[in-house]
Amino acid sequence: MKHILLNAHLRSKFGERVQRIPLDPGFNCPNRISGNNGCIFCDETGSAAPWIKKGMSITEQLVKGSQLMGGRYKAKKYIAYFQAFTTTNASPDKLERIYEEALSFPGVIGLAVSTRPDALPDDVIKVLEKYSRKTYLWVELGAQSMNDKSLEWMGRGHSSKVFTQAVRRLKDKDVEVIGHIIFGLPTETEQEMLDSFGQFIDTGIDGYKIHALHIIKNTPLARLYEAQPLKLIQMDEYIDLVRRAINMTPQKMVIHSLTGEVDEKRLVAPKWVLKKDEILRRIFE
Ligand code: SF4
């Protein structure tokens, strides 16, 4: 299997190790407000890195993140990774201000912007287009599945069509798009997961992240699991599915991640997802 992995891609582009520093711009998520309960797997942190405290500025987060991540991986170049909640859920002016603040931090050579496919109004896409010309930028878009019955089960609040349209609108402006998808949803058979993955890579995304369904404490999914345990995907099944997904992947796509980032203290199940090194070794052996 000869596919491009994110670290190698960044190293070939910038000539050295580049580390993403996760950031929380404090924007919340439209799917968690206005009467929506959020996605079934989402907790109150919206996937923010555990060291980020409420109220920290982007610069303070970059200082802390570069000490932790830069030190651990000996990196001197960084991607400012706007990760928590829905990071386009703000005015274009506000987005420009945080991008400028991040880009003025020593070592930051690019931006990654994580969002929902229905949180991309035209004026926000314009800002993303502007910064993708000014610096290296990619947008991370959660599809999670291309199966509408699964999207409904997850409470995503958008359809697969909305994801496809969002990819097209960003690609029309030459903005790089990285999709997220989950394997192991109890609403899907193995074949449905692969069919969903096939539709996902056909949308025109430039790369992707895959992870298994995680049950995190204090989420609707954790409460459901406690009331009635779900059948969760096993490590062997997940590895087999990911290997088949990689075989379906066009060579030019960049694989950003094949395992989830999960905080052990917040994880309810499945515990095997913590064995990241073993999972990756077995996927590529
Ligand atoms: S879109 Fe993201 S932040 Fe919003 S509810 Fe879903 S997982 Fe949470």
PDB file of C-alpha atoms and ligand atoms in Angstrom:
ATOM      1  CA  MET A   1       0.000   0.000   0.000  1.00  0.00           C
ATOM      2  CA  LYS A   2       1.689   3.222  -1.119  1.00  0.00           C
ATOM      3  CA  HIS A   3      -0.469   6.105  -0.027  1.00  0.00           C
ATOM      4  CA  ILE A   4       0.515   9.551   1.154  1.00  0.00           C
ATOM      5  CA  LEU A   5       0.308  10.007   4.899  1.00  0.00           C
ATOM      6  CA  LEU A   6      -0.077  13.486   6.379  1.00  0.00           C
ATOM      7  CA  ASN A   7       3.322  13.698   8.113  1.00  0.00           C
ATOM      8  CA  ALA A   8       5.169  12.677   4.946  1.00  0.00           C
ATOM      9  CA  HIS A   9       3.055  15.071   2.894  1.00  0.00           C
ATOM     10  CA  LEU A  10       3.889  18.006   5.183  1.00  0.00           C
ATOM     11  CA  ARG A  11       7.559  17.052   5.366  1.00  0.00           C
ATOM     12  CA  SER A  12       7.839  16.969   1.571  1.00  0.00           C
ATOM     13  CA  LYS A  13       6.055  20.324   1.305  1.00  0.00           C
ATOM     14  CA  PHE A  14       7.956  22.174   4.046  1.00  0.00           C
ATOM     15  CA  GLY A  15      11.224  20.199   4.245  1.00  0.00           C
ATOM     16  CA  GLU A  16      10.880  19.278   7.912  1.00  0.00           C
ATOM     17  CA  ARG A  17       8.478  17.961  10.521  1.00  0.00           C
ATOM     18  CA  VAL A  18       5.318  20.068  10.847  1.00  0.00           C
ATOM     19  CA  GLN A  19       3.102  19.676  13.894  1.00  0.00           C
ATOM     20  CA  ARG A  20      -0.563  20.590  14.198  1.00  0.00           C
ATOM     21  CA  ILE A  21      -1.435  22.584  17.304  1.00  0.00           C
ATOM     22  CA  PRO A  22      -5.107  22.130  18.258  1.00  0.00           C
ATOM     23  CA  LEU A  23      -6.949  25.352  19.080  1.00  0.00           C
ATOM     24  CA  ASP A  24     -10.331  26.338  20.444  1.00  0.00           C
ATOM     25  CA  PRO A  25     -11.532  29.726  19.168  1.00  0.00           C
ATOM     26  CA  GLY A  26     -14.553  29.487  21.504  1.00  0.00           C
ATOM     27  CA  PHE A  27     -17.305  29.528  18.880  1.00  0.00           C
ATOM     28  CA  ASN A  28     -19.595  26.673  20.029  1.00  0.00           C
ATOM     29  CA  CYS A  29     -21.610  24.740  17.431  1.00  0.00           C
ATOM     30  CA  PRO A  30     -24.949  25.428  15.694  1.00  0.00           C
ATOM     31  CA  ASN A  31     -25.880  21.783  16.262  1.00  0.00           C
ATOM     32  CA  ARG A  32     -25.588  22.206  20.052  1.00  0.00           C
ATOM     33  CA  ILE A  33     -27.676  25.358  20.328  1.00  0.00           C
ATOM     34  CA  SER A  34     -31.108  26.495  19.099  1.00  0.00           C
ATOM     35  CA  GLY A  35     -32.838  23.436  20.535  1.00  0.00           C
ATOM     36  CA  ASN A  36     -30.456  20.897  18.984  1.00  0.00           C
ATOM     37  CA  ASN A  37     -28.760  18.414  21.306  1.00  0.00           C
ATOM     38  CA  GLY A  38     -25.625  17.985  19.232  1.00  0.00           C
ATOM     39  CA  CYS A  39     -24.233  14.870  17.653  1.00  0.00           C
ATOM     40  CA  ILE A  40     -24.810  11.699  19.651  1.00  0.00           C
ATOM     41  CA  PHE A  41     -21.058  11.245  20.303  1.00  0.00           C
ATOM     42  CA  CYS A  42     -20.214  14.869  21.208  1.00  0.00           C
ATOM     43  CA  ASP A  43     -19.421  15.980  24.753  1.00  0.00           C
ATOM     44  CA  GLU A  44     -19.344  19.457  26.282  1.00  0.00           C
ATOM     45  CA  THR A  45     -15.713  20.027  25.206  1.00  0.00           C
ATOM     46  CA  GLY A  46     -16.509  19.726  21.449  1.00  0.00           C
ATOM     47  CA  SER A  47     -13.220  17.766  21.013  1.00  0.00           C
ATOM     48  CA  ALA A  48     -11.050  20.549  22.463  1.00  0.00           C
ATOM     49  CA  ALA A  49      -7.549  19.506  23.549  1.00  0.00           C
ATOM     50  CA  PRO A  50      -7.517  18.813  27.320  1.00  0.00           C
ATOM     51  CA  TRP A  51      -4.902  21.496  28.130  1.00  0.00           C
ATOM     52  CA  ILE A  52      -6.973  24.349  26.667  1.00  0.00           C
ATOM     53  CA  LYS A  53      -8.692  26.381  29.378  1.00  0.00           C
ATOM     54  CA  LYS A  54     -11.737  28.549  28.734  1.00  0.00           C
ATOM     55  CA  GLY A  55     -10.865  32.132  27.827  1.00  0.00           C
ATOM     56  CA  MET A  56      -7.293  31.459  26.601  1.00  0.00           C
ATOM     57  CA  SER A  57      -6.406  33.611  23.577  1.00  0.00           C
ATOM     58  CA  ILE A  58      -5.222  32.009  20.343  1.00  0.00           C
ATOM     59  CA  THR A  59      -1.669  33.171  21.126  1.00  0.00           C
ATOM     60  CA  GLU A  60      -1.790  31.691  24.645  1.00  0.00           C
ATOM     61  CA  GLN A  61      -3.037  28.396  23.190  1.00  0.00           C
ATOM     62  CA  LEU A  62      -0.240  28.431  20.620  1.00  0.00           C
ATOM     63  CA  VAL A  63       2.367  29.080  23.320  1.00  0.00           C
ATOM     64  CA  LYS A  64       1.086  26.141  25.376  1.00  0.00           C
ATOM     65  CA  GLY A  65       0.545  23.869  22.368  1.00  0.00           C
ATOM     66  CA  SER A  66       3.995  24.560  20.894  1.00  0.00           C
ATOM     67  CA  GLN A  67       5.597  23.763  24.265  1.00  0.00           C
ATOM     68  CA  LEU A  68       3.695  20.486  24.532  1.00  0.00           C
ATOM     69  CA  MET A  69       3.430  19.290  20.925  1.00  0.00           C
ATOM     70  CA  GLY A  70       6.529  21.007  19.537  1.00  0.00           C
ATOM     71  CA  GLY A  71       8.621  19.698  22.421  1.00  0.00           C
ATOM     72  CA  ARG A  72       7.309  16.146  22.124  1.00  0.00           C
ATOM     73  CA  TYR A  73       7.836  15.903  18.359  1.00  0.00           C
ATOM     74  CA  LYS A  74      10.827  18.288  18.090  1.00  0.00           C
ATOM     75  CA  ALA A  75       8.922  20.373  15.559  1.00  0.00           C
ATOM     76  CA  LYS A  76       9.638  24.031  14.800  1.00  0.00           C
ATOM     77  CA  LYS A  77       6.936  24.530  12.202  1.00  0.00           C
ATOM     78  CA  TYR A  78       3.253  24.388  13.014  1.00  0.00           C
ATOM     79  CA  ILE A  79      -0.199  24.258  11.506  1.00  0.00           C
ATOM     80  CA  ALA A  80      -2.673  26.225  13.626  1.00  0.00           C
ATOM     81  CA  TYR A  81      -5.482  23.689  13.849  1.00  0.00           C
ATOM     82  CA  PHE A  82      -8.850  25.285  14.690  1.00  0.00           C
ATOM     83  CA  GLN A  83     -10.446  22.132  16.003  1.00  0.00           C
ATOM     84  CA  ALA A  84     -12.983  22.533  18.809  1.00  0.00           C
ATOM     85  CA  PHE A  85     -16.719  22.725  18.072  1.00  0.00           C
ATOM     86  CA  THR A  86     -17.539  24.444  14.724  1.00  0.00           C
ATOM     87  CA  THR A  87     -14.686  26.806  13.993  1.00  0.00           C
ATOM     88  CA  THR A  88     -16.365  28.716  11.148  1.00  0.00           C
ATOM     89  CA  ASN A  89     -19.307  29.641  13.384  1.00  0.00           C
ATOM     90  CA  ALA A  90     -18.336  33.338  13.544  1.00  0.00           C
ATOM     91  CA  SER A  91     -18.380  36.486  11.422  1.00  0.00           C
ATOM     92  CA  PRO A  92     -15.887  36.788   8.530  1.00  0.00           C
ATOM     93  CA  ASP A  93     -14.144  39.654  10.422  1.00  0.00           C
ATOM     94  CA  LYS A  94     -13.681  37.539  13.506  1.00  0.00           C
ATOM     95  CA  LEU A  95     -12.333  34.653  11.415  1.00  0.00           C
ATOM     96  CA  GLU A  96      -9.820  36.955   9.727  1.00  0.00           C
ATOM     97  CA  ARG A  97      -8.681  38.250  13.125  1.00  0.00           C
ATOM     98  CA  ILE A  98      -7.996  34.783  14.530  1.00  0.00           C
ATOM     99  CA  TYR A  99      -6.247  33.637  11.346  1.00  0.00           C
ATOM    100  CA  GLU A 100      -3.999  36.725  11.436  1.00  0.00           C
ATOM    101  CA  GLU A 101      -3.258  36.171  15.115  1.00  0.00           C
ATOM    102  CA  ALA A 102      -2.323  32.528  14.448  1.00  0.00           C
ATOM    103  CA  LEU A 103      -0.187  33.325  11.406  1.00  0.00           C
ATOM    104  CA  SER A 104       1.776  35.949  13.341  1.00  0.00           C
ATOM    105  CA  PHE A 105       2.911  33.300  15.860  1.00  0.00           C
ATOM    106  CA  PRO A 106       6.534  32.170  15.249  1.00  0.00           C
ATOM    107  CA  GLY A 107       6.678  28.920  13.281  1.00  0.00           C
ATOM    108  CA  VAL A 108       3.039  28.844  12.119  1.00  0.00           C
ATOM    109  CA  ILE A 109       3.113  28.071   8.389  1.00  0.00           C
ATOM    110  CA  GLY A 110      -0.523  27.199   7.792  1.00  0.00           C
ATOM    111  CA  LEU A 111      -4.081  26.833   9.023  1.00  0.00           C
ATOM    112  CA  ALA A 112      -6.477  23.905   9.376  1.00  0.00           C
ATOM    113  CA  VAL A 113     -10.135  24.784   9.929  1.00  0.00           C
ATOM    114  CA  SER A 114     -12.529  22.163  11.219  1.00  0.00           C
ATOM    115  CA  THR A 115     -16.239  22.643  10.642  1.00  0.00           C
ATOM    116  CA  ARG A 116     -19.637  21.272   9.678  1.00  0.00           C
ATOM    117  CA  PRO A 117     -20.780  21.189   6.046  1.00  0.00           C
ATOM    118  CA  ASP A 118     -23.774  23.404   6.881  1.00  0.00           C
ATOM    119  CA  ALA A 119     -21.660  26.114   8.555  1.00  0.00           C
ATOM    120  CA  LEU A 120     -20.115  27.539   5.404  1.00  0.00           C
ATOM    121  CA  PRO A 121     -22.024  30.595   4.194  1.00  0.00           C
ATOM    122  CA  ASP A 122     -20.630  32.321   1.092  1.00  0.00           C
ATOM    123  CA  ASP A 123     -18.868  35.099   3.059  1.00  0.00           C
ATOM    124  CA  VAL A 124     -17.053  32.477   5.158  1.00  0.00           C
ATOM    125  CA  ILE A 125     -16.010  30.552   2.047  1.00  0.00           C
ATOM    126  CA  LYS A 126     -14.624  33.836   0.715  1.00  0.00           C
ATOM    127  CA  VAL A 127     -12.405  34.175   3.798  1.00  0.00           C
ATOM    128  CA  LEU A 128     -11.247  30.571   3.468  1.00  0.00           C
ATOM    129  CA  GLU A 129     -10.451  31.147  -0.202  1.00  0.00           C
ATOM    130  CA  LYS A 130      -8.477  34.296   0.676  1.00  0.00           C
ATOM    131  CA  TYR A 131      -6.375  32.473   3.301  1.00  0.00           C
ATOM    132  CA  SER A 132      -5.853  29.411   1.154  1.00  0.00           C
ATOM    133  CA  ARG A 133      -4.149  31.759  -1.340  1.00  0.00           C
ATOM    134  CA  LYS A 134      -2.211  33.582   1.362  1.00  0.00           C
ATOM    135  CA  THR A 135      -0.963  30.513   3.258  1.00  0.00           C
ATOM    136  CA  TYR A 136      -1.313  26.738   3.319  1.00  0.00           C
ATOM    137  CA  LEU A 137      -4.867  25.975   4.455  1.00  0.00           C
ATOM    138  CA  TRP A 138      -7.151  23.012   4.531  1.00  0.00           C
ATOM    139  CA  VAL A 139     -10.743  22.714   5.743  1.00  0.00           C
ATOM    140  CA  GLU A 140     -11.761  19.629   7.736  1.00  0.00           C
ATOM    141  CA  LEU A 141     -15.367  18.728   7.119  1.00  0.00           C
ATOM    142  CA  GLY A 142     -17.278  16.157   9.110  1.00  0.00           C
ATOM    143  CA  ALA A 143     -19.286  13.794   6.944  1.00  0.00           C
ATOM    144  CA  GLN A 144     -19.134  10.955   9.515  1.00  0.00           C
ATOM    145  CA  SER A 145     -21.185   8.849   7.071  1.00  0.00           C
ATOM    146  CA  MET A 146     -22.741   9.228   3.624  1.00  0.00           C
ATOM    147  CA  ASN A 147     -25.694   7.160   4.759  1.00  0.00           C
ATOM    148  CA  ASP A 148     -28.628   9.439   5.665  1.00  0.00           C
ATOM    149  CA  LYS A 149     -30.157   6.956   8.111  1.00  0.00           C
ATOM    150  CA  SER A 150     -26.857   6.972  10.038  1.00  0.00           C
ATOM    151  CA  LEU A 151     -26.682  10.772   9.957  1.00  0.00           C
ATOM    152  CA  GLU A 152     -30.149  10.870  11.463  1.00  0.00           C
ATOM    153  CA  TRP A 153     -29.187   8.345  14.166  1.00  0.00           C
ATOM    154  CA  MET A 154     -26.143  10.473  15.034  1.00  0.00           C
ATOM    155  CA  GLY A 155     -28.221  13.652  15.220  1.00  0.00           C
ATOM    156  CA  ARG A 156     -25.881  15.352  12.780  1.00  0.00           C
ATOM    157  CA  GLY A 157     -28.544  17.766  11.588  1.00  0.00           C
ATOM    158  CA  HIS A 158     -27.478  17.623   7.925  1.00  0.00           C
ATOM    159  CA  SER A 159     -27.761  15.172   5.053  1.00  0.00           C
ATOM    160  CA  SER A 160     -25.061  13.557   2.921  1.00  0.00           C
ATOM    161  CA  LYS A 161     -26.113  15.873   0.094  1.00  0.00           C
ATOM    162  CA  VAL A 162     -25.163  18.900   2.179  1.00  0.00           C
ATOM    163  CA  PHE A 163     -21.689  17.410   2.680  1.00  0.00           C
ATOM    164  CA  THR A 164     -21.288  16.785  -1.064  1.00  0.00           C
ATOM    165  CA  GLN A 165     -22.393  20.343  -1.866  1.00  0.00           C
ATOM    166  CA  ALA A 166     -20.036  21.844   0.732  1.00  0.00           C
ATOM    167  CA  VAL A 167     -17.075  19.941  -0.751  1.00  0.00           C
ATOM    168  CA  ARG A 168     -17.991  21.191  -4.216  1.00  0.00           C
ATOM    169  CA  ARG A 169     -18.360  24.828  -3.075  1.00  0.00           C
ATOM    170  CA  LEU A 170     -14.937  24.744  -1.414  1.00  0.00           C
ATOM    171  CA  LYS A 171     -13.266  22.936  -4.315  1.00  0.00           C
ATOM    172  CA  ASP A 172     -14.747  25.489  -6.757  1.00  0.00           C
ATOM    173  CA  LYS A 173     -12.606  28.043  -4.882  1.00  0.00           C
ATOM    174  CA  ASP A 174      -9.556  25.723  -4.849  1.00  0.00           C
ATOM    175  CA  VAL A 175      -9.735  25.229  -1.094  1.00  0.00           C
ATOM    176  CA  GLU A 176      -8.276  21.914   0.095  1.00  0.00           C
ATOM    177  CA  VAL A 177     -10.856  19.703   1.836  1.00  0.00           C
ATOM    178  CA  ILE A 178     -10.265  16.859   4.266  1.00  0.00           C
ATOM    179  CA  GLY A 179     -13.303  14.743   5.153  1.00  0.00           C
ATOM    180  CA  HIS A 180     -13.979  12.856   8.391  1.00  0.00           C
ATOM    181  CA  ILE A 181     -15.776   9.518   8.448  1.00  0.00           C
ATOM    182  CA  ILE A 182     -16.599   7.004  11.180  1.00  0.00           C
ATOM    183  CA  PHE A 183     -16.506   3.205  10.905  1.00  0.00           C
ATOM    184  CA  GLY A 184     -18.472   1.049  13.301  1.00  0.00           C
ATOM    185  CA  LEU A 185     -21.803   2.849  13.380  1.00  0.00           C
ATOM    186  CA  PRO A 186     -24.432   0.383  14.642  1.00  0.00           C
ATOM    187  CA  THR A 187     -26.767   1.561  11.855  1.00  0.00           C
ATOM    188  CA  GLU A 188     -24.499   0.169   9.121  1.00  0.00           C
ATOM    189  CA  THR A 189     -23.409  -3.246   7.905  1.00  0.00           C
ATOM    190  CA  GLU A 190     -19.815  -3.728   6.794  1.00  0.00           C
ATOM    191  CA  GLN A 191     -20.882  -3.376   3.166  1.00  0.00           C
ATOM    192  CA  GLU A 192     -22.819  -0.193   3.936  1.00  0.00           C
ATOM    193  CA  MET A 193     -19.703   1.284   5.581  1.00  0.00           C
ATOM    194  CA  LEU A 194     -17.647   0.560   2.475  1.00  0.00           C
ATOM    195  CA  ASP A 195     -20.391   1.906   0.189  1.00  0.00           C
ATOM    196  CA  SER A 196     -20.531   5.042   2.302  1.00  0.00           C
ATOM    197  CA  PHE A 197     -16.725   5.341   2.126  1.00  0.00           C
ATOM    198  CA  GLY A 198     -16.868   4.967  -1.685  1.00  0.00           C
ATOM    199  CA  GLN A 199     -19.355   7.852  -1.953  1.00  0.00           C
ATOM    200  CA  PHE A 200     -17.257   9.887   0.482  1.00  0.00           C
ATOM    201  CA  ILE A 201     -14.060   9.680  -1.596  1.00  0.00           C
ATOM    202  CA  ASP A 202     -16.061  10.349  -4.773  1.00  0.00           C
ATOM    203  CA  THR A 203     -17.145  13.768  -3.475  1.00  0.00           C
ATOM    204  CA  GLY A 204     -13.812  15.285  -4.508  1.00  0.00           C
ATOM    205  CA  ILE A 205     -12.141  15.531  -1.081  1.00  0.00           C
ATOM    206  CA  ASP A 206      -8.349  15.829  -1.062  1.00  0.00           C
ATOM    207  CA  GLY A 207      -7.835  13.578   1.933  1.00  0.00           C
ATOM    208  CA  TYR A 208      -9.522  12.058   4.940  1.00  0.00           C
ATOM    209  CA  LYS A 209      -9.565  10.942   8.520  1.00  0.00           C
ATOM    210  CA  ILE A 210     -11.205   7.695   9.619  1.00  0.00           C
ATOM    211  CA  HIS A 211     -11.876   6.645  13.170  1.00  0.00           C
ATOM    212  CA  ALA A 212     -13.977   4.052  14.957  1.00  0.00           C
ATOM    213  CA  LEU A 213     -17.122   5.093  16.813  1.00  0.00           C
ATOM    214  CA  HIS A 214     -16.004   6.147  20.307  1.00  0.00           C
ATOM    215  CA  ILE A 215     -18.267   6.370  23.301  1.00  0.00           C
ATOM    216  CA  ILE A 216     -17.199   9.379  25.358  1.00  0.00           C
ATOM    217  CA  LYS A 217     -18.431  10.150  28.879  1.00  0.00           C
ATOM    218  CA  ASN A 218     -21.286  12.648  29.301  1.00  0.00           C
ATOM    219  CA  THR A 219     -22.649  12.242  25.778  1.00  0.00           C
ATOM    220  CA  PRO A 220     -26.081  11.094  24.574  1.00  0.00           C
ATOM    221  CA  LEU A 221     -24.306   7.998  23.218  1.00  0.00           C
ATOM    222  CA  ALA A 222     -22.842   7.143  26.634  1.00  0.00           C
ATOM    223  CA  ARG A 223     -26.322   7.369  28.176  1.00  0.00           C
ATOM    224  CA  LEU A 224     -27.757   5.165  25.434  1.00  0.00           C
ATOM    225  CA  TYR A 225     -24.920   2.641  25.883  1.00  0.00           C
ATOM    226  CA  GLU A 226     -25.499   2.518  29.623  1.00  0.00           C
ATOM    227  CA  ALA A 227     -29.232   1.861  29.140  1.00  0.00           C
ATOM    228  CA  GLN A 228     -28.747  -0.693  26.386  1.00  0.00           C
ATOM    229  CA  PRO A 229     -25.214  -1.759  25.359  1.00  0.00           C
ATOM    230  CA  LEU A 230     -24.643  -1.487  21.609  1.00  0.00           C
ATOM    231  CA  LYS A 231     -22.614  -3.905  19.573  1.00  0.00           C
ATOM    232  CA  LEU A 232     -19.360  -2.026  18.985  1.00  0.00           C
ATOM    233  CA  ILE A 233     -16.892  -2.692  16.221  1.00  0.00           C
ATOM    234  CA  GLN A 234     -13.966  -4.919  17.250  1.00  0.00           C
ATOM    235  CA  MET A 235     -10.327  -4.092  16.550  1.00  0.00           C
ATOM    236  CA  ASP A 236      -9.873  -6.862  13.938  1.00  0.00           C
ATOM    237  CA  GLU A 237     -12.998  -5.800  12.043  1.00  0.00           C
ATOM    238  CA  TYR A 238     -11.918  -2.148  12.108  1.00  0.00           C
ATOM    239  CA  ILE A 239      -8.421  -2.934  10.828  1.00  0.00           C
ATOM    240  CA  ASP A 240      -9.843  -5.056   8.026  1.00  0.00           C
ATOM    241  CA  LEU A 241     -12.291  -2.308   7.001  1.00  0.00           C
ATOM    242  CA  VAL A 242      -9.598   0.378   7.028  1.00  0.00           C
ATOM    243  CA  ARG A 243      -7.307  -1.778   4.893  1.00  0.00           C
ATOM    244  CA  ARG A 244     -10.127  -2.225   2.380  1.00  0.00           C
ATOM    245  CA  ALA A 245     -10.846   1.515   2.463  1.00  0.00           C
ATOM    246  CA  ILE A 246      -7.183   2.309   1.759  1.00  0.00           C
ATOM    247  CA  ASN A 247      -7.283  -0.037  -1.215  1.00  0.00           C
ATOM    248  CA  MET A 248     -10.223   1.980  -2.577  1.00  0.00           C
ATOM    249  CA  THR A 249      -8.363   5.295  -2.096  1.00  0.00           C
ATOM    250  CA  PRO A 250      -6.951   7.155  -5.104  1.00  0.00           C
ATOM    251  CA  GLN A 251      -3.158   7.552  -4.791  1.00  0.00           C
ATOM    252  CA  LYS A 252      -3.268  11.367  -4.804  1.00  0.00           C
ATOM    253  CA  MET A 253      -5.352  11.570  -1.625  1.00  0.00           C
ATOM    254  CA  VAL A 254      -3.602  12.395   1.631  1.00  0.00           C
ATOM    255  CA  ILE A 255      -4.479  10.154   4.557  1.00  0.00           C
ATOM    256  CA  HIS A 256      -4.584  12.399   7.610  1.00  0.00           C
ATOM    257  CA  SER A 257      -5.498   9.833  10.232  1.00  0.00           C
ATOM    258  CA  LEU A 258      -6.660   6.234  10.593  1.00  0.00           C
ATOM    259  CA  THR A 259      -7.257   6.243  14.337  1.00  0.00           C
ATOM    260  CA  GLY A 260      -9.072   8.726  16.542  1.00  0.00           C
ATOM    261  CA  GLU A 261      -7.547  11.169  19.004  1.00  0.00           C
ATOM    262  CA  VAL A 262      -9.087  10.129  22.273  1.00  0.00           C
ATOM    263  CA  ASP A 263      -8.502  11.170  25.847  1.00  0.00           C
ATOM    264  CA  GLU A 264      -8.292   7.979  27.923  1.00  0.00           C
ATOM    265  CA  LYS A 265     -10.018   9.649  30.889  1.00  0.00           C
ATOM    266  CA  ARG A 266     -13.058  10.534  28.762  1.00  0.00           C
ATOM    267  CA  LEU A 267     -13.373   7.188  26.953  1.00  0.00           C
ATOM    268  CA  VAL A 268     -16.102   4.702  27.927  1.00  0.00           C
ATOM    269  CA  ALA A 269     -15.664   2.171  25.076  1.00  0.00           C
ATOM    270  CA  PRO A 270     -14.226   0.536  23.044  1.00  0.00           C
ATOM    271  CA  LYS A 271     -10.939   0.486  24.936  1.00  0.00           C
ATOM    272  CA  TRP A 272      -8.952  -1.037  22.052  1.00  0.00           C
ATOM    273  CA  VAL A 273      -8.941   2.357  20.300  1.00  0.00           C
ATOM    274  CA  LEU A 274      -6.238   3.419  22.768  1.00  0.00           C
ATOM    275  CA  LYS A 275      -3.777   0.949  21.160  1.00  0.00           C
ATOM    276  CA  LYS A 276      -2.944   3.381  18.374  1.00  0.00           C
ATOM    277  CA  ASP A 277       0.535   2.031  17.590  1.00  0.00           C
ATOM    278  CA  GLU A 278      -0.704  -1.544  17.304  1.00  0.00           C
ATOM    279  CA  ILE A 279      -3.676  -0.517  15.132  1.00  0.00           C
ATOM    280  CA  LEU A 280      -1.457   1.418  12.717  1.00  0.00           C
ATOM    281  CA  ARG A 281       1.200  -1.292  12.605  1.00  0.00           C
ATOM    282  CA  ARG A 282      -1.417  -3.905  11.748  1.00  0.00           C
ATOM    283  CA  ILE A 283      -3.112  -1.705   9.120  1.00  0.00           C
ATOM    284  CA  PHE A 284       0.163  -1.311   7.237  1.00  0.00           C
ATOM    285  CA  GLU A 285       1.773  -4.730   7.823  1.00  0.00           C
TER     286      GLU A 285
HETATM  287  S1  SF4 B   1     -20.841  19.191  14.778  1.00  0.00           S
HETATM  288 FE1  SF4 B   1     -19.038  18.807  16.061  1.00  0.00          FE
HETATM  289  S2  SF4 B   1     -19.167  20.225  17.798  1.00  0.00           S
HETATM  290 FE2  SF4 B   1     -21.181  20.190  16.774  1.00  0.00          FE
HETATM  291  S3  SF4 B   1     -22.370  18.701  17.955  1.00  0.00           S
HETATM  292 FE3  SF4 B   1     -21.457  17.617  16.216  1.00  0.00          FE
HETATM  293  S4  SF4 B   1     -19.469  16.808  16.970  1.00  0.00           S
HETATM  294 FE4  SF4 B   1     -20.203  18.384  18.438  1.00  0.00          FE
END
